[in-house]
Each structure stands twice: as C-alpha cells, then as structure tokens.
Short mmCIF file of C-alpha atoms and ligand atoms in Angstrom, two decimals:
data_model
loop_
_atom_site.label_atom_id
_atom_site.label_comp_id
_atom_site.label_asym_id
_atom_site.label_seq_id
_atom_site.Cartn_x
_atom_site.Cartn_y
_atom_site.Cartn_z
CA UNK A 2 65.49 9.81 79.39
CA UNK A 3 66.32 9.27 83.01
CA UNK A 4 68.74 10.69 84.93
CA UNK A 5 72.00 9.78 86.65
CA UNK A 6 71.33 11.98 89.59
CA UNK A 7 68.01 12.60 91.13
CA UNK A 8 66.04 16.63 91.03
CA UNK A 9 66.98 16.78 94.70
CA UNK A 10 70.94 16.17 93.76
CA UNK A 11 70.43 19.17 90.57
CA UNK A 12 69.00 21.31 93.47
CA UNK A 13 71.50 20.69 96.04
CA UNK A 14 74.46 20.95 92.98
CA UNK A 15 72.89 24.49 91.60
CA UNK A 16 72.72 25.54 94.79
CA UNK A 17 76.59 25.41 95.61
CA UNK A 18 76.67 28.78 93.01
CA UNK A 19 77.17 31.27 95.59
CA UNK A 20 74.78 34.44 94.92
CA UNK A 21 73.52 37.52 95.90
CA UNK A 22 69.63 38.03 96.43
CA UNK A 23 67.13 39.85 94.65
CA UNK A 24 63.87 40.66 94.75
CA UNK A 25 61.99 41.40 91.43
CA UNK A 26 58.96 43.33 91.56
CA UNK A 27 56.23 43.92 88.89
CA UNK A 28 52.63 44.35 88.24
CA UNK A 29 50.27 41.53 86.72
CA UNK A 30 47.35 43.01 83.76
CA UNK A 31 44.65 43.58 86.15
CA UNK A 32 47.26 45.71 88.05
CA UNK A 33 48.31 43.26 90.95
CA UNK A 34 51.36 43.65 92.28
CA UNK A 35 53.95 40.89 93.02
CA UNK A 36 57.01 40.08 94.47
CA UNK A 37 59.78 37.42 94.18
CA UNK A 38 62.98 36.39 95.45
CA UNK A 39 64.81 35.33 93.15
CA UNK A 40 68.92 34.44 92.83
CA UNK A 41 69.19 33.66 89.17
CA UNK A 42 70.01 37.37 88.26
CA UNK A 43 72.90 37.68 85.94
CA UNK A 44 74.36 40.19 83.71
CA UNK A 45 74.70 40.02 80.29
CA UNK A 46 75.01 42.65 78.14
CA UNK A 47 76.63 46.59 78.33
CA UNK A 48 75.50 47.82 74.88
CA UNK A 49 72.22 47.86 74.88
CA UNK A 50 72.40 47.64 79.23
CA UNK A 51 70.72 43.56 79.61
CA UNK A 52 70.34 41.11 82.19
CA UNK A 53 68.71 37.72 82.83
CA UNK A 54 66.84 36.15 85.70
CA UNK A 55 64.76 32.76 85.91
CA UNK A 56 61.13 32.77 86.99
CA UNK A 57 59.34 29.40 87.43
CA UNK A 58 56.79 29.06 84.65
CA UNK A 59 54.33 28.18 87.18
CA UNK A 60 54.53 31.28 88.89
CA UNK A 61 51.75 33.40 89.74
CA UNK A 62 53.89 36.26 88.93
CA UNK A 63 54.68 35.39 85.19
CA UNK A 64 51.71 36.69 83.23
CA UNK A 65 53.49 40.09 84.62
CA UNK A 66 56.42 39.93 81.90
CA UNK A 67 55.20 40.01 78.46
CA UNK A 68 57.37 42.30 76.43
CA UNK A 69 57.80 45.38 77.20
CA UNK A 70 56.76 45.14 80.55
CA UNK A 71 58.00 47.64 83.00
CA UNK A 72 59.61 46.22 86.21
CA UNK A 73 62.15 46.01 89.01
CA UNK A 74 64.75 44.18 90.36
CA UNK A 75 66.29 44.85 93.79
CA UNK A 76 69.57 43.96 95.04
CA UNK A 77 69.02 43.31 98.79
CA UNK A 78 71.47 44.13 101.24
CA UNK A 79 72.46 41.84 104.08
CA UNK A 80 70.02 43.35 106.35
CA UNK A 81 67.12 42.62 104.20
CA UNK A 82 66.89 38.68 104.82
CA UNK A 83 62.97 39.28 106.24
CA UNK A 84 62.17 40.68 102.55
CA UNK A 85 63.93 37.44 101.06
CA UNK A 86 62.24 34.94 103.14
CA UNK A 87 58.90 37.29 102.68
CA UNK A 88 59.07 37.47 99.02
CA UNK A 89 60.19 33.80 98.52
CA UNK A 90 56.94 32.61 100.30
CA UNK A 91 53.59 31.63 97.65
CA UNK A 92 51.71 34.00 96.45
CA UNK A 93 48.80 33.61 98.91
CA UNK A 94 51.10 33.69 101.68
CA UNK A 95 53.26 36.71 101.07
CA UNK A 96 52.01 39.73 102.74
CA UNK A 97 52.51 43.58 102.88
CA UNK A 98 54.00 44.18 99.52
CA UNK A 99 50.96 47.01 99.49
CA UNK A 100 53.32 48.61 102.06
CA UNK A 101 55.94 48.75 99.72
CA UNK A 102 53.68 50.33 96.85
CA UNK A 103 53.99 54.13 97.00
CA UNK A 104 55.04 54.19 93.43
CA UNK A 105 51.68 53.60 91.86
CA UNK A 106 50.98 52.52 89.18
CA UNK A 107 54.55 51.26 88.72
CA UNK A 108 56.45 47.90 89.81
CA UNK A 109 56.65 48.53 93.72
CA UNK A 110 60.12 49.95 94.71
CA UNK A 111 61.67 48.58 98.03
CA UNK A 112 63.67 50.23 100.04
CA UNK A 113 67.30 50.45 101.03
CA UNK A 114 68.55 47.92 98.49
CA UNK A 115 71.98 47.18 97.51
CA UNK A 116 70.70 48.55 93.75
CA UNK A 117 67.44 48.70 92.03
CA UNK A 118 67.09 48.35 88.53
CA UNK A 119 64.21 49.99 86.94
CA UNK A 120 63.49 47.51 83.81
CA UNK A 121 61.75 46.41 81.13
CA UNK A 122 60.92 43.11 79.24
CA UNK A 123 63.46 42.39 76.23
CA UNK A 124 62.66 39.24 75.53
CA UNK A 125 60.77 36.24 77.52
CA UNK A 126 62.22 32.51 76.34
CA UNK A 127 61.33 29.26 77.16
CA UNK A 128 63.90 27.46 79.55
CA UNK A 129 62.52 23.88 80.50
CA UNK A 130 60.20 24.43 83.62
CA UNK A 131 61.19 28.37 84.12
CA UNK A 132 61.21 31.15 81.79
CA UNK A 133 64.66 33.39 80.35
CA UNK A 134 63.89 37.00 81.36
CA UNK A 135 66.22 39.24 79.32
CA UNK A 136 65.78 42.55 80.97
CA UNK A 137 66.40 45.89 79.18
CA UNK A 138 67.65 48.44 82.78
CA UNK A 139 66.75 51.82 82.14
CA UNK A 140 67.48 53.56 85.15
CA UNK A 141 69.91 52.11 88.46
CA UNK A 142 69.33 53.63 92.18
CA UNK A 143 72.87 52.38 93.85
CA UNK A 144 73.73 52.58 96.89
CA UNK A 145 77.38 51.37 99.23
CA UNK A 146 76.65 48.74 101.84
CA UNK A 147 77.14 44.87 102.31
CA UNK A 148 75.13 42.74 100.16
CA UNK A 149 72.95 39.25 101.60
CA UNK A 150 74.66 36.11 100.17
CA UNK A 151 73.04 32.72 99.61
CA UNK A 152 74.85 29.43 99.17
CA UNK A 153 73.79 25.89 99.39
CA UNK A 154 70.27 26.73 101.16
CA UNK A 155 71.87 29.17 103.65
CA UNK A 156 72.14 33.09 103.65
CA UNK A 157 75.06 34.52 104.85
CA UNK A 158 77.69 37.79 104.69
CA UNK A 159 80.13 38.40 101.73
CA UNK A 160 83.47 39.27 102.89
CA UNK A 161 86.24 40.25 100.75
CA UNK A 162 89.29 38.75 101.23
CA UNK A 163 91.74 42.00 101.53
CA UNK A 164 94.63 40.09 100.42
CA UNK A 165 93.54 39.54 96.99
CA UNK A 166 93.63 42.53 94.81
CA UNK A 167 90.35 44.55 93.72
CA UNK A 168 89.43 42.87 89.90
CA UNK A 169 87.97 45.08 87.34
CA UNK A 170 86.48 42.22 84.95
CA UNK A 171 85.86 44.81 82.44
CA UNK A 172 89.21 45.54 81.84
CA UNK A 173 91.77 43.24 80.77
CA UNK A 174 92.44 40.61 83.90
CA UNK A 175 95.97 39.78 82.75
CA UNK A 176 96.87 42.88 85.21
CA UNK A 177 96.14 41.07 88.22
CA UNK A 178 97.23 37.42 87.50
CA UNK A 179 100.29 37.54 85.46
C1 FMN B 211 67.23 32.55 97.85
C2 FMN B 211 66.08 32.21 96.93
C3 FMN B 211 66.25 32.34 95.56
C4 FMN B 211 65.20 32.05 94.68
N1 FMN B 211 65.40 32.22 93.34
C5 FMN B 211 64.39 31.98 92.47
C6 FMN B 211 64.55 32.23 91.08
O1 FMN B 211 65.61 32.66 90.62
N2 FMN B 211 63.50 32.00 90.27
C7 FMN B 211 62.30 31.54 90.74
O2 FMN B 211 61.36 31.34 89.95
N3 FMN B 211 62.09 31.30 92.07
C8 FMN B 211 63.12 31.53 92.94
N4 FMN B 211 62.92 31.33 94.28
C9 FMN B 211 61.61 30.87 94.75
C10 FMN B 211 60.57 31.98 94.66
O3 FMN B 211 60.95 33.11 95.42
C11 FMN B 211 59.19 31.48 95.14
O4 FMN B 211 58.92 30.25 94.55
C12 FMN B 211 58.11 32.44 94.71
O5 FMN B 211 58.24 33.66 95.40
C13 FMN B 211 56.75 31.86 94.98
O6 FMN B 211 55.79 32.85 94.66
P1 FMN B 211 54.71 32.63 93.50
O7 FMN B 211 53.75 31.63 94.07
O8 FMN B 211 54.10 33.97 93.30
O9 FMN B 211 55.45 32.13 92.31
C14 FMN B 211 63.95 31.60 95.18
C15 FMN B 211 63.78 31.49 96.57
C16 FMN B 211 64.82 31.79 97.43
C17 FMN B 211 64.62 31.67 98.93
#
C-alpha cells in the first residue's frame, strides 16, 4: 500500500513530540556493552512498575534484550547533550562507553542523570521496523536538575511556565482545570 506522505514527512511529523532524552544501556551475550540514545521512553504501568521504549530492529544493540534481561535507562540532564550525540552515533563509531563501565558485569551506569532506572526485560514485541521494550524498573537513582529536551531534530531546555499551576496526573486533573 503506498503512502500519502513520504518516510521523511512520518519522521519530520513524529518528531514534533517534544521529549526528554535517554540513554539505555545494556550488555549483549558475549558480554559487550552498548549504548543508545533513545527518546521513545514512555511510562506505562504503576502496578507492577513498567515502561516502554523503541529500539530499531536492526540495531546492534538488540540481541541485548531477550527476557529477562537486566538493563538501564538514563534520563539525561540538559548538560549531558555530548552523551546523546555520543550514544546516538553507530555502533562502530561510538566510543568510551568502557569509561562508563565500573559496574561490571552489569548494564554500564552513567553518571549524573536526571534518573536511572535499573531494569529488566518484561516483554520484547514486534512493532514494524523497531521492537516494543516493556521494561519491568526495579530500582530508580533520582536526582533534581533540568532535564535535555528534543523537538523536531533540535535539543533544547525545558522551562516551566510558572503561571500554569504544578499538575499531578496521578490524581484527579479536574482540580486544576475546572
Ligand atoms: C534524540 C535521539 C533519539 C533517538 N531515539 C531512538 C529510539 O527511541 N530508538 C532507536 O532505536 N533509536 C533512536 N535513536 C537513534 C539511535 O540512538 C542510533 O540509531 C543508535 O545509537 C545507533 O547505534 P546501533 O548501531 O548500535 O544501533 C535516537 C537518536 C537521537 C539523536
């Protein structure tokens, strides 16, 4: 079936979603260690504690999440754009991440994130050209600071607007609105 809009347009339209940035670490059977930047983190679920993010099937990094695989996720802050662009780069091209690995034999921890989430695989499905990872967080490392925000191709600062009330989306939103 063809399309009424070319990959380039689904690219540039996706990419209006303003996001924050992670990084996801893990280690490949064999014990490699990898990296990637990725922005398709999302929540999902409180009870059990799951999230989702969307790794390109192609990746050198996926035979790292089969079920049950430990891993990490890292919410950079805003001054961690050289670990984005780092971790964002191929495979063959990224460099250092042995730096980052004092936590042998387990997914490499950065530091000074936004957040880490210590994780493992829930479930790995099929979504077109990337795979669904539904990760189960068993332990979070938070920290306070200003998070790096991506939109449309660019990074940038998140700044919240002080004249709009804090939202809790938790609780019930009526509060705030209505
Ligand atoms: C801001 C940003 C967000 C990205 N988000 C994702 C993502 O959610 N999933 C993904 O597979 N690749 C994403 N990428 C691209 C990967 O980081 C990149 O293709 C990958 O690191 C290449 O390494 P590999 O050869 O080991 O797969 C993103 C890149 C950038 C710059």
């Amino acid at each position: 079936m063809s399309a009424a809009f070319s990959q380039r347009d689904l690219r540039d339209a996706f990419g209006l979603f303003a996001t924050g940035v992670t990084v996801v670490t893990a280690v490949r059977p064999g014990g490699t260690p990898v990296g990637v930047t990725a922005n398709s983190f999302t929540s999902v679920s409180l009870e059990p504690p799951l999230f989702l993010w969307c790794l390109a099937a192609s990746s050198s990094a996926a035979p790292a999440f089969a079920h049950g695989a430990p891993f990490a996720v890292h919410i950079l802050a805003h001054h961690q754009l050289d670990l984005a662009l780092n971790f964002a780069r191929r495979t063959h091209e990224k460099f250092e991440i042995e730096r980052h690995w004092r936590n042998k034999p387990h997914p490499p921890h950065l530091e000074d994130a936004l957040c880490r989430f210590d994780s493992r695989v829930h479930a790995v499905h099929a979504g077109g050209d990337h795979l669904i990872v539904v990760g189960e967080v068993l332990a979070i490392a938070a920290a306070h600071g200003t998070p790096l925000a991506f939109h449309a191709g660019r990074f940038g600062n998140f700044s919240a607007d002080r004249g709009i009330p804090k939202v809790d989306i938790w609780e019930g939103l009526e509060d705030h609105w209505y």
